[in-house]
Amino acid sequence: MTYCPEPNRYHQNRFRRCGDSALRLPLISLGLWQNFGGVNAFEDGRAVLRHAFDRGVTHFDCANMYGPPGGSAEVNLGRMMRTDFSAHRDELIISSKAGYEMWPGPYGIGASRKHLIASIDQTLDRLGVDYVDIFYAHRPWPDDPMEETMAAMADIVRHGKALYVGVSSFSPERTRRAAELLRSEGVRLLIHQPSYSMFNRHIEAGLLDTLGELGVGCIGFSALAQGLLTDRYIDSTPSTARASERSSFSAEFLSEDNLRRVRALADIARRRGQSLAQMAIAWVLRDAGVTSALIGARTVEQLDDSLNSLNRLDFTSGELAEIDQYAQEGGIDLWRETSSL
């Protein structure tokens, strides 16, 4: 059956300017890190993307190594672009990234010009599009000269293969240097993609201020702390099965201290008339310096629950003070070492 998007889709999301640029992103964007790879049911992912667009989500975020196997999330997204979204390409912001290992040998990983140019060409082929809207340096590589990396990223923009450049998991210092190098090439650093949640607040210690000074947007990923900040851990003894199923979720996250704080936060959410996931997403968006919250969803029901956080984004000062008692470091940031390089 031919997909016909919801006519009133733009009444169902809100948009925020990305830093000092003219681009606006939806407050909630959809990431394809999990659930859209070759091991997942294609029609399940297709239903999620369709429903996201029906609810005004115009930004789909991918990376060359998302899957598993690596590359398969881009292949599946490309298939959905052809079957469902080809007539709506100009309504969408499609992003991808490169930097983690993708193929054997020294050129399949890193931040060299060789790796980045090959990666964007492969990404465009898998997606079946002429360009991506945002192309990210997926992580810092201290042994690779940033001058070479950012010159390659600028060339990717000049050659029309990407409209904007982003970085992910860069320290404040590296972010500032990346912005300077791109500016010297006549290209803007549009956006930074760090991990950010109630249990992982490292970006408040300098990165958000740096982005504000530079006029760079921020799209926070893992707002639900890889699923820890959801209702599944409130009332029952947690299972460690999920930790064995996904490398991004460790059994160590289920410490008694974390679970105590999850339950306390869930109680605050209930008093606000929200699920814990909804409050966690709204909390990430409380700072106007955060352009968008990047979420994942395995089912349409999960997606709806997350998007319904838009029904209440305001917090009283008392609520924020109470949340701060429990929104503390939870040892769940898998990218902390990388982002401090």
XYZ file of C-alpha atoms in Angstrom:
341
model
C 0.000 0.000 0.000
C 1.312 3.433 -0.924
C 2.333 5.486 2.105
C 0.405 8.746 2.472
C 1.784 10.907 5.309
C -0.500 12.505 7.883
C -1.562 15.911 6.439
C -1.380 17.607 9.852
C 2.052 16.222 10.738
C 3.628 19.634 11.264
C 1.130 20.442 13.997
C 2.483 17.561 16.098
C 6.107 18.530 16.703
C 7.982 21.672 17.574
C 11.160 23.022 16.060
C 14.178 24.824 17.486
C 16.904 26.771 15.687
C 20.203 24.889 15.475
C 22.697 27.237 17.088
C 23.128 30.448 15.100
C 22.285 28.767 11.797
C 19.076 29.167 9.816
C 18.300 25.453 10.127
C 15.590 24.294 12.507
C 15.383 20.764 13.856
C 12.441 19.046 15.539
C 12.679 19.013 19.319
C 12.662 15.221 19.087
C 14.606 13.435 16.351
C 14.765 9.715 15.571
C 18.027 7.795 15.669
C 18.717 4.493 13.907
C 21.535 3.334 16.191
C 19.511 0.300 17.291
C 16.501 -1.555 15.858
C 17.021 -0.787 12.152
C 19.842 -3.131 11.161
C 19.952 -6.272 9.074
C 19.109 -8.446 12.083
C 15.870 -6.527 12.709
C 12.500 -6.956 11.007
C 12.404 -4.441 8.166
C 8.662 -3.809 8.394
C 8.917 -3.014 12.117
C 11.480 -0.294 11.437
C 9.486 0.943 8.482
C 6.382 1.340 10.646
C 8.375 3.347 13.201
C 9.818 5.720 10.579
C 6.443 6.232 8.928
C 4.779 6.982 12.259
C 7.605 9.325 13.249
C 7.116 11.356 10.067
C 3.354 11.323 10.596
C 4.008 12.979 13.949
C 6.285 15.677 12.571
C 9.682 14.081 13.121
C 11.668 15.373 10.155
C 15.173 14.342 11.265
C 16.448 10.767 10.898
C 19.971 10.193 12.232
C 22.159 7.310 11.088
C 25.854 6.332 10.872
C 27.813 4.173 8.500
C 28.504 1.517 11.147
C 24.955 1.225 12.510
C 23.394 -2.204 12.191
C 24.288 -4.877 12.856
C 25.937 -5.655 10.545
C 27.653 -2.343 9.905
C 26.099 -0.470 7.001
C 22.766 -2.276 7.182
C 20.897 0.556 8.935
C 21.841 2.862 6.056
C 20.788 0.206 3.545
C 17.402 -0.145 5.250
C 16.947 3.611 5.556
C 17.779 3.940 1.871
C 15.155 1.335 1.017
C 12.577 3.244 3.067
C 13.590 6.492 1.399
C 12.883 4.947 -2.000
C 9.601 3.238 -1.102
C 8.064 5.771 1.290
C 9.904 9.084 1.415
C 11.254 9.820 -2.057
C 8.552 12.428 -2.626
C 9.378 14.007 0.747
C 13.186 14.211 0.588
C 13.117 17.992 0.847
C 11.079 17.735 4.050
C 13.699 15.584 5.750
C 17.026 16.093 7.477
C 19.104 12.942 6.962
C 22.393 12.648 8.817
C 25.170 10.092 8.943
C 28.624 9.740 10.449
C 32.028 8.168 9.904
C 35.033 7.426 12.081
C 34.515 4.053 13.725
C 35.782 0.872 12.059
C 33.878 -0.051 8.911
C 36.183 -2.182 6.732
C 39.512 -4.021 7.135
C 42.849 -2.297 7.032
C 44.171 1.093 8.112
C 41.804 3.122 5.915
C 38.593 1.621 7.305
C 38.747 3.573 10.560
C 39.816 6.976 11.836
C 39.636 10.571 10.645
C 41.947 10.658 7.631
C 40.894 12.261 4.381
C 41.035 8.812 2.786
C 38.594 7.326 5.308
C 36.147 10.239 5.317
C 35.883 10.654 1.532
C 35.461 6.908 1.009
C 32.908 6.812 3.838
C 30.658 9.558 2.494
C 30.664 7.949 -0.960
C 29.711 4.580 0.544
C 27.010 6.204 2.684
C 25.417 7.956 -0.293
C 25.445 4.681 -2.212
C 23.768 2.762 0.629
C 21.189 5.490 1.199
C 20.551 6.011 -2.496
C 20.576 9.809 -2.118
C 22.613 12.582 -3.723
C 23.585 14.163 -0.427
C 23.097 13.956 3.330
C 22.031 17.022 5.222
C 24.535 16.582 8.060
C 27.750 14.543 7.988
C 29.529 13.977 11.296
C 33.009 13.151 12.405
C 31.723 10.359 14.647
C 34.458 10.573 17.261
C 37.807 12.267 17.898
C 41.050 10.581 16.857
C 43.889 12.423 18.636
C 46.613 10.873 16.469
C 44.971 12.130 13.262
C 45.631 15.807 12.445
C 42.406 17.733 12.884
C 43.495 20.059 10.084
C 43.255 17.130 7.649
C 39.950 15.945 9.092
C 38.197 19.290 8.904
C 39.615 20.112 5.464
C 38.129 16.826 4.220
C 34.784 17.602 5.869
C 34.790 21.053 4.251
C 35.487 19.498 0.844
C 32.568 17.107 1.349
C 30.322 20.162 1.774
C 31.871 22.011 -1.172
C 31.320 18.995 -3.410
C 27.640 18.886 -2.480
C 27.792 15.533 -0.692
C 26.658 17.083 2.607
C 25.022 20.402 3.451
C 26.420 20.744 6.970
C 29.213 19.393 9.176
C 28.817 18.026 12.686
C 31.007 16.417 15.333
C 30.146 13.848 17.972
C 31.708 13.152 21.385
C 34.301 15.921 21.026
C 35.620 17.705 24.104
C 34.967 21.455 24.428
C 38.549 22.173 23.364
C 38.390 19.934 20.302
C 34.996 21.359 19.392
C 36.365 24.885 19.476
C 39.349 23.871 17.330
C 37.093 22.076 14.827
C 34.914 25.180 14.516
C 37.977 27.371 13.937
C 39.382 25.082 11.243
C 36.065 24.816 9.446
C 35.579 28.567 9.621
C 38.961 29.027 7.933
C 37.595 26.818 5.131
C 34.436 28.903 4.856
C 32.251 26.191 6.364
C 30.139 26.315 9.518
C 30.278 23.726 12.285
C 26.545 23.228 12.565
C 26.046 20.821 15.450
C 27.560 18.632 18.139
C 26.082 15.261 19.106
C 27.021 14.292 22.694
C 25.458 11.782 25.048
C 23.243 13.530 27.618
C 20.789 12.333 30.227
C 19.830 12.718 33.861
C 22.477 10.112 34.708
C 25.122 11.591 32.407
C 25.448 15.363 32.745
C 29.055 15.872 31.637
C 28.133 18.393 28.909
C 27.006 20.839 31.605
C 30.657 21.149 32.706
C 31.780 23.291 29.768
C 30.540 21.829 26.490
C 27.121 23.537 26.481
C 28.758 26.881 27.241
C 31.288 26.347 24.455
C 28.550 25.489 21.958
C 26.631 28.586 22.986
C 29.685 30.800 22.471
C 30.353 29.255 19.055
C 26.734 29.351 17.923
C 26.759 25.574 17.415
C 23.672 23.449 17.940
C 23.438 20.423 20.227
C 21.531 17.179 19.694
C 21.770 14.986 22.772
C 21.639 11.235 22.314
C 20.749 8.536 24.848
C 18.361 10.754 26.807
C 16.912 7.583 28.370
C 20.334 6.361 29.512
C 20.205 3.352 27.152
C 16.748 2.515 28.510
C 17.490 2.817 32.223
C 15.283 5.917 32.540
C 12.087 4.075 31.621
C 9.253 2.528 33.579
C 10.532 -1.020 33.088
C 12.749 -0.848 36.190
C 10.334 0.765 38.625
C 8.204 -1.951 40.216
C 9.914 -5.272 39.554
C 13.270 -6.897 40.029
C 15.218 -6.060 36.901
C 16.448 -8.739 34.568
C 19.991 -8.648 33.243
C 18.845 -10.255 29.995
C 18.922 -6.944 28.141
C 22.559 -6.499 29.103
C 23.443 -9.723 27.324
C 21.353 -8.772 24.279
C 22.871 -5.336 23.669
C 26.460 -4.270 24.115
C 25.262 -0.732 24.934
C 23.565 -1.841 28.156
C 25.642 -3.270 30.976
C 24.361 -5.175 33.986
C 26.424 -2.705 36.031
C 23.906 0.001 35.158
C 21.398 -1.846 37.356
C 23.125 -0.938 40.600
C 20.956 -0.506 43.665
C 21.827 3.193 43.797
C 20.792 3.731 40.173
C 17.553 1.806 40.665
C 16.747 3.797 43.814
C 17.161 7.024 41.869
C 15.172 5.691 38.899
C 12.238 4.970 41.212
C 12.473 8.395 42.853
C 12.518 10.106 39.466
C 9.573 7.993 38.316
C 7.597 9.247 41.299
C 8.285 12.852 40.272
C 7.214 11.994 36.715
C 3.945 10.482 37.948
C 3.146 13.667 39.848
C 3.759 15.589 36.601
C 1.392 13.293 34.720
C 4.209 11.767 32.652
C 6.023 8.493 32.230
C 9.648 8.488 33.373
C 10.798 8.405 29.747
C 8.682 11.445 28.915
C 10.068 13.430 31.820
C 13.636 12.382 30.988
C 13.281 13.682 27.424
C 11.563 16.885 28.552
C 14.374 17.435 31.078
C 17.041 17.180 28.364
C 15.138 19.817 26.379
C 14.742 22.207 29.334
C 17.911 24.048 28.230
C 17.357 26.091 25.066
C 20.958 25.290 24.117
C 19.878 21.721 23.368
C 18.413 21.860 19.864
C 16.942 18.363 19.804
C 16.728 15.149 21.808
C 17.736 12.121 19.749
C 15.684 9.068 20.674
C 15.458 5.460 19.566
C 12.328 3.351 19.302
C 11.765 -0.354 18.727
C 7.988 -0.072 18.354
C 5.400 2.515 17.411
C 4.155 2.396 21.016
C 7.612 3.277 22.356
C 7.863 6.085 19.836
C 4.501 7.517 20.860
C 5.432 7.426 24.526
C 8.614 9.396 23.817
C 6.948 11.907 21.492
C 4.228 12.547 24.055
C 6.865 14.202 26.208
C 6.116 17.266 24.064
C 2.777 17.549 25.857
C 4.585 18.919 28.890
C 8.025 20.457 28.594
C 7.779 23.028 31.390
C 9.259 22.466 34.864
C 8.742 24.414 38.039
C 11.821 25.467 39.974
C 10.742 23.093 42.725
C 10.552 20.156 40.316
C 14.000 20.890 38.938
C 15.451 21.136 42.440
C 13.890 17.803 43.411
C 15.090 16.164 40.192
C 18.624 17.409 40.873
C 18.699 15.321 44.046
C 18.518 12.164 41.911
C 19.803 13.247 38.483
C 23.423 12.455 39.204
C 26.271 10.515 37.634
C 25.157 6.925 37.092
C 28.240 5.363 35.519
C 26.350 4.803 32.258
C 28.335 7.014 29.855
C 30.011 4.607 27.440
C 31.562 7.563 25.592
C 33.165 9.396 28.527
C 36.721 8.376 27.732
C 36.298 9.235 24.048
C 34.741 12.626 24.750
C 37.619 13.583 27.057
C 40.306 13.008 24.406
